Short mmCIF file of C-alpha atoms and ligand atoms in Angstrom, two decimals:
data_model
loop_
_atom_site.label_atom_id
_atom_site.label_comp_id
_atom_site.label_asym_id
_atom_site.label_seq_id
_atom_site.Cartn_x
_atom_site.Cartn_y
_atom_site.Cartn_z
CA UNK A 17 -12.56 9.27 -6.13
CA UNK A 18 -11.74 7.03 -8.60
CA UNK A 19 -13.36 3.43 -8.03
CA UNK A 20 -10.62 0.91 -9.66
CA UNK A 21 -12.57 -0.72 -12.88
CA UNK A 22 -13.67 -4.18 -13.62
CA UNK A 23 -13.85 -5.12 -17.37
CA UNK A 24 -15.53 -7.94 -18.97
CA UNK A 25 -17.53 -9.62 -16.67
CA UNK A 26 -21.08 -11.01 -16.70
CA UNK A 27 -24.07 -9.90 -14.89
CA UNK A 28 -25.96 -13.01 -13.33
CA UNK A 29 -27.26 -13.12 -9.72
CA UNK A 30 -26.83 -16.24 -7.05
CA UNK A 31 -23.05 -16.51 -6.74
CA UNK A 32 -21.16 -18.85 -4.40
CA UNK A 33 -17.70 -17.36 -3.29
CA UNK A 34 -14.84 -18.91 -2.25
CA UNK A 35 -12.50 -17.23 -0.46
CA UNK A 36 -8.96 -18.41 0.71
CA UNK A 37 -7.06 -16.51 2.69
CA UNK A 38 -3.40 -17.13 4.43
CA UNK A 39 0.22 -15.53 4.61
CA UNK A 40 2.44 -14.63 1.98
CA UNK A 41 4.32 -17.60 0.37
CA UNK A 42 1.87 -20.24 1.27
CA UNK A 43 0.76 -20.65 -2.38
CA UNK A 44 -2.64 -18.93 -2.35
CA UNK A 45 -1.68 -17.97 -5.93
CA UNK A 46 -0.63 -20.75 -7.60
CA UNK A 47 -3.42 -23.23 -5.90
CA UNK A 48 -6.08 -20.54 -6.30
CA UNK A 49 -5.46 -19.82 -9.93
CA UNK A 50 -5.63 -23.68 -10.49
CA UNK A 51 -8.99 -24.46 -8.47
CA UNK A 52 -10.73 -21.75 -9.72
CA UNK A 53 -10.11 -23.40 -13.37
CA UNK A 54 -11.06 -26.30 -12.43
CA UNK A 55 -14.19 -25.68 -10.90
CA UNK A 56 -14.98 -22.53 -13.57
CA UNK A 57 -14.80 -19.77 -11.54
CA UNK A 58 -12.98 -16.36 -12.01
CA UNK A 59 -9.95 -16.53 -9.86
CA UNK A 60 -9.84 -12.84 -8.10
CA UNK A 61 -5.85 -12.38 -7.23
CA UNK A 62 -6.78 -9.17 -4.50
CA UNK A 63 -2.86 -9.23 -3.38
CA UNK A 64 -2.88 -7.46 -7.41
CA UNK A 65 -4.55 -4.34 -6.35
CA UNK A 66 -2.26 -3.85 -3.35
CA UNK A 67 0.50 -4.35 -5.43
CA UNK A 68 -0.72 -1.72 -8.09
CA UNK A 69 -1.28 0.90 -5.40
CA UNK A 70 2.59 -0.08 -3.87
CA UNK A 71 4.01 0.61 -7.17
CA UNK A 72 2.16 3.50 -7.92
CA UNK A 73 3.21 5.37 -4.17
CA UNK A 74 6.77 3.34 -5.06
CA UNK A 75 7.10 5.43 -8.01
CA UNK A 76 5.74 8.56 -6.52
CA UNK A 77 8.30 8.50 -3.62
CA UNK A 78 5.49 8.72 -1.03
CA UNK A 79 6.78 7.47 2.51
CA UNK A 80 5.07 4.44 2.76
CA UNK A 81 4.43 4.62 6.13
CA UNK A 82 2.35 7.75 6.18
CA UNK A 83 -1.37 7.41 5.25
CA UNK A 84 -1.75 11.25 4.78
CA UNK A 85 0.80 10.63 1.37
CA UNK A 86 -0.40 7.63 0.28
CA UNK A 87 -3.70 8.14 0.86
CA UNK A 88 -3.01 11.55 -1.93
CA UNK A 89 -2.31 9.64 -4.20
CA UNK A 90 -5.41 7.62 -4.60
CA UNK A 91 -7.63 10.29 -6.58
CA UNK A 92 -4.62 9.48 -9.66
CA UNK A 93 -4.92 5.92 -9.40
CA UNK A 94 -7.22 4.75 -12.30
CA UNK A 95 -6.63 0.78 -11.90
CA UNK A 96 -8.42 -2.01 -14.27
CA UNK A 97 -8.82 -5.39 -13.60
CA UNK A 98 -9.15 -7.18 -17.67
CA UNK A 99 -9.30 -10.67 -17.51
CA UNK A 100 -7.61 -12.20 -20.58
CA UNK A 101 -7.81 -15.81 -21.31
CA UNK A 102 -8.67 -16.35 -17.35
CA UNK A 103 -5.50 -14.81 -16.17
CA UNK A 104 -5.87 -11.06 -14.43
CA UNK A 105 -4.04 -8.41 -15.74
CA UNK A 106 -3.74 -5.12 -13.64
CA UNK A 107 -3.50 -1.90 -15.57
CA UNK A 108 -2.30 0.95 -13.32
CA UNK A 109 -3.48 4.05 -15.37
CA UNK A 110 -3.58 2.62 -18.93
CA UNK A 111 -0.60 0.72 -18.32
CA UNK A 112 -0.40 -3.09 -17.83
CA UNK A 113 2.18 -3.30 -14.82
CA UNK A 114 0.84 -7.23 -14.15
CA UNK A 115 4.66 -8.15 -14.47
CA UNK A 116 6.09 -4.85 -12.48
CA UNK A 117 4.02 -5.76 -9.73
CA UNK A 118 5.89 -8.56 -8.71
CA UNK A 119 9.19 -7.77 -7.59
CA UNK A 120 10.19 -8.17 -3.75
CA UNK A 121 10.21 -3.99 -3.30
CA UNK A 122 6.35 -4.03 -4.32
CA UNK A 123 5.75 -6.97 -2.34
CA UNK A 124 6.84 -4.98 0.80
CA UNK A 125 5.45 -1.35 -0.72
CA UNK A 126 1.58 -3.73 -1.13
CA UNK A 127 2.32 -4.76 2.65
CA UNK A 128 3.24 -1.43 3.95
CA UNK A 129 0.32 0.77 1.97
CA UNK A 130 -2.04 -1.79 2.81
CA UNK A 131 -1.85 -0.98 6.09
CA UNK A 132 -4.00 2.53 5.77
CA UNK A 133 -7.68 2.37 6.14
CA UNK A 134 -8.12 4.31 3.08
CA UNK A 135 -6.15 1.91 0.66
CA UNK A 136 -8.23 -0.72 2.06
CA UNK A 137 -11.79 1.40 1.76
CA UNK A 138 -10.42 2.25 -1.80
CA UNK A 139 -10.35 -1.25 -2.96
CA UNK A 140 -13.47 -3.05 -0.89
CA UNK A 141 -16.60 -2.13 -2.99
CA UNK A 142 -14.65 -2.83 -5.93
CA UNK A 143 -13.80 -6.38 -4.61
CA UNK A 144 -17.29 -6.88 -3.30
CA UNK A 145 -18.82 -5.94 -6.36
CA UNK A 146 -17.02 -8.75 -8.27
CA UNK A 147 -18.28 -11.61 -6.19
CA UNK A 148 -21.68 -10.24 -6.70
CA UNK A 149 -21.05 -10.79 -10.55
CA UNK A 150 -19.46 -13.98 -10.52
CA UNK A 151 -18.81 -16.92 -9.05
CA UNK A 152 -15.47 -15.84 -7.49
CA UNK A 153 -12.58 -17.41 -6.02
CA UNK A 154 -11.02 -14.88 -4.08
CA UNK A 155 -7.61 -14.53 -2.16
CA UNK A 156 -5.92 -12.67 0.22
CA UNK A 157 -5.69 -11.46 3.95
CA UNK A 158 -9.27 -10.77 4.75
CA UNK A 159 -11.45 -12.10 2.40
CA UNK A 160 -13.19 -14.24 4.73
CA UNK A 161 -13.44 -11.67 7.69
CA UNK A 162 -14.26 -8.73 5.93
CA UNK A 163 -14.65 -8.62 2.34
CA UNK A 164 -16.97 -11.50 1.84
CA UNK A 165 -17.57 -12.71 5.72
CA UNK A 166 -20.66 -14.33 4.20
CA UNK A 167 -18.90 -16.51 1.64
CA UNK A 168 -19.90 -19.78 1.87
CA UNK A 169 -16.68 -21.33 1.79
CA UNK A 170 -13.99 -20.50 3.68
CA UNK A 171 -10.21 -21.91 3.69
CA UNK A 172 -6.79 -20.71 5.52
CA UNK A 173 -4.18 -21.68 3.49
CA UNK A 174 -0.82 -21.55 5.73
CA UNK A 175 2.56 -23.27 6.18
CA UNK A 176 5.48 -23.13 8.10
CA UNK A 177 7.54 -19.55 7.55
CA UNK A 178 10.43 -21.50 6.15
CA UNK A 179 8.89 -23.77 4.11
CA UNK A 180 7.08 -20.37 2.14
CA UNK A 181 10.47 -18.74 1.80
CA UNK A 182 11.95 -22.02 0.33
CA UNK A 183 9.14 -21.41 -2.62
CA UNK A 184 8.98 -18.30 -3.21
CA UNK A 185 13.23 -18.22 -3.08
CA UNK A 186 12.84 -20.74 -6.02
CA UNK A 187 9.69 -19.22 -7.55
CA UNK A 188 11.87 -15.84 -7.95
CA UNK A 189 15.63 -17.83 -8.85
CA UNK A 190 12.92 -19.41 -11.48
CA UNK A 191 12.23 -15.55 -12.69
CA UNK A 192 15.90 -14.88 -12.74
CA UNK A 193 15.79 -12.15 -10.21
CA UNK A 194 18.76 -12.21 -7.99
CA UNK A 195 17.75 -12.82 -4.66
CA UNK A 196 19.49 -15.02 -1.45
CA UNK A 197 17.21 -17.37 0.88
CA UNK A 198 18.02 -15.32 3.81
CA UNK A 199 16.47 -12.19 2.57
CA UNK A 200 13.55 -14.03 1.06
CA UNK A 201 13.01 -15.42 4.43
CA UNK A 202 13.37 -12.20 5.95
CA UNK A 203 10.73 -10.31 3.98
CA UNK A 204 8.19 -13.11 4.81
CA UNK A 205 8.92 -12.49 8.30
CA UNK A 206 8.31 -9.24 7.53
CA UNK A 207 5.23 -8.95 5.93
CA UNK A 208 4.08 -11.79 8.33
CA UNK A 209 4.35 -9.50 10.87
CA UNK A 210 2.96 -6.19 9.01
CA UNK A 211 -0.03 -7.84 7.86
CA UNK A 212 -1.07 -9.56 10.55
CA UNK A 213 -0.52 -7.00 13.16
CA UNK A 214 -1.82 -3.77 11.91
CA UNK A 215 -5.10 -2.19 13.09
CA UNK A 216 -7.26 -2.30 9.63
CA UNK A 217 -8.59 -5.99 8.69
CA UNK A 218 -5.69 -7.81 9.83
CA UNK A 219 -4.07 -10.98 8.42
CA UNK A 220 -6.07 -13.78 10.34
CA UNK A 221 -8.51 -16.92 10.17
CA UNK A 222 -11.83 -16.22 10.18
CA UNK A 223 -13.96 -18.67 12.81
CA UNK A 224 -15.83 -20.52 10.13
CA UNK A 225 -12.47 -21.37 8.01
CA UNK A 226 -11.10 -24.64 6.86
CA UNK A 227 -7.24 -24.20 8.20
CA UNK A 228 -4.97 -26.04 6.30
CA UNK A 229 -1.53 -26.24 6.58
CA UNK A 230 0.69 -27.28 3.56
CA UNK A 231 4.61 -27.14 5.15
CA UNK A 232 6.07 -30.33 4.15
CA UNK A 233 3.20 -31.60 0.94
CA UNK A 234 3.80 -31.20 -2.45
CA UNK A 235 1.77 -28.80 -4.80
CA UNK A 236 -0.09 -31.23 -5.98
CA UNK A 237 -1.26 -33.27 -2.64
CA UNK A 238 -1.87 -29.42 -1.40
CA UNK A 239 -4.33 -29.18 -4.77
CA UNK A 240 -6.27 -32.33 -4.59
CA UNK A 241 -6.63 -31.70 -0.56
CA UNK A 242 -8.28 -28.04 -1.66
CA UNK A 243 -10.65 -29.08 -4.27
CA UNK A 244 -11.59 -32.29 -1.64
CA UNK A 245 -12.42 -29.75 0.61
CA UNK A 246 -14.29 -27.28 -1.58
CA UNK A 247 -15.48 -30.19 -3.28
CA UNK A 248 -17.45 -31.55 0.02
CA UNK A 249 -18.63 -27.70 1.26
CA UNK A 250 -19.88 -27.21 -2.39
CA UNK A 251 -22.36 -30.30 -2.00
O1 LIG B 5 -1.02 -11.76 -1.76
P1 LIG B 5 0.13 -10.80 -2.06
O2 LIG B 5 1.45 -11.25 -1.52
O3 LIG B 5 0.20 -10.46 -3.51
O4 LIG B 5 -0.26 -9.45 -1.27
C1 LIG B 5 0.58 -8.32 -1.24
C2 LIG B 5 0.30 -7.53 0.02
O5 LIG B 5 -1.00 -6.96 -0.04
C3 LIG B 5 0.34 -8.33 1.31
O6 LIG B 5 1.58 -8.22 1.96
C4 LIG B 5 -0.75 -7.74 2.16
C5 LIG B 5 -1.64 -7.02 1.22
N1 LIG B 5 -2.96 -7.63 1.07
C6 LIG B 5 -3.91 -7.27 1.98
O7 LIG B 5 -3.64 -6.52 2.90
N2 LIG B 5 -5.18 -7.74 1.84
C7 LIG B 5 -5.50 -8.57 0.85
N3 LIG B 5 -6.75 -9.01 0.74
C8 LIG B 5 -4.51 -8.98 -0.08
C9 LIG B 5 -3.23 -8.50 0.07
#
């Protein structure tokens, strides 16, 4: 099968990962993307790959929901992860679908095909591999319970349900995709409830995590709070 493809990374040994994990909508990306530049690591956006393999069963017409189809489709997937200027660009077969990926019928394809034990086996070397490269900083569901349960430092990043649709309602008005706060609520809800309640490395904190919980502070009290908190586990 076809391992998905890291490009242009460096080969040193000794790596401290961070790895933040939390539900969709509590600003993993944003944050994440920002700490890791600030403390020079390479910001690993996992939620990508998901959404790469969504689109790809999205566009096949596979039923989501069966793991026999979507696992079939895997063997076509050829996925790259290319790091330009710091930001992560996903390139599903020689195409670079970093923008496609992030409309609200992929975010609920990622959810759904994430599901399957095979997606997820598909995707964990790959993942692993890169924090054995680099110093990472990693999100998504279960980066500190399964992909890197050794990682040194280990935050859940969550807030209130309504206070994540509220963002991501403006983040996607911001995009100019046409979308009410209802529905954006609703998908949350959703996904909430697909990701943390399926069988295979389930949405949830892992024992030695930092929770924190950023309903009601602004991006930027969330931030400093984050790199405090790295900051003091870092030494
Ligand atoms: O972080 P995101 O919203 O881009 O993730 C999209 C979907 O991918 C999410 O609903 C669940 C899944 N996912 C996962 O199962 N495990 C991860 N480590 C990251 C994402």
């Amino acid at each position: 099968m076809n391992q998905p493809e890291i490009m242009e990374r460096t080969d040193i040994n000794d790596m401290i990962a961070i790895a933040i994990d939390g539900p969709s909508g509590a600003g993993k990306s944003t944050l994440a993307k920002r700490l890791a530049r600030e403390l020079g690591y390479i910001y690993v956006d996992t939620g990508a790959m998901y959404r790469t393999i969504g689109l790809y069963a999205l566009r096949n017409g596979a039923d989501l929901s069966s793991e026999r189809q979507v696992s079939a489709l895997l063997p076509h997937i050829h996925m790259q992860l290319k790091f330009l200027d710091g930001e992560q660009h996903m390139y599903l077969n020689g195409e670079d679908v970093s923008l496609l990926i992030r409309t609200e019928a992929v975010s609920m394809a990622a959810s759904a095909v994430s599901a399957h034990p095979p997606v997820r086996a598909f995707l964990l070397d790959t993942q692993r591999d890169m924090a054995k490269n680099d110093n990472v900083l990693m999100d998504g569901r279960d980066i500190g319970t399964v992909v890197l349960p050794d990682a040194p430092i280990k935050i859940f990043l969550t807030a209130s349900a309504e206070t994540r649709a509220r963002r991501r309602y403006e983040e996607l008005i911001e995009k100019g995709q046409e979308v009410s706060y209802e529905a954006v609520l609703d998908d949350i809800n959703r996904r909430d409830y697909n990701d943390s309640h399926r069988d295979a490395a389930p949405l949830k904190q892992a024992e030695d995590a930092v929770r924190i919980d950023t309903s009601g502070m602004e991006l930027e009290d969330s931030f400093q709070l984050l790199l405090r908190t790295i900051r003091e586990k870092l030494g």
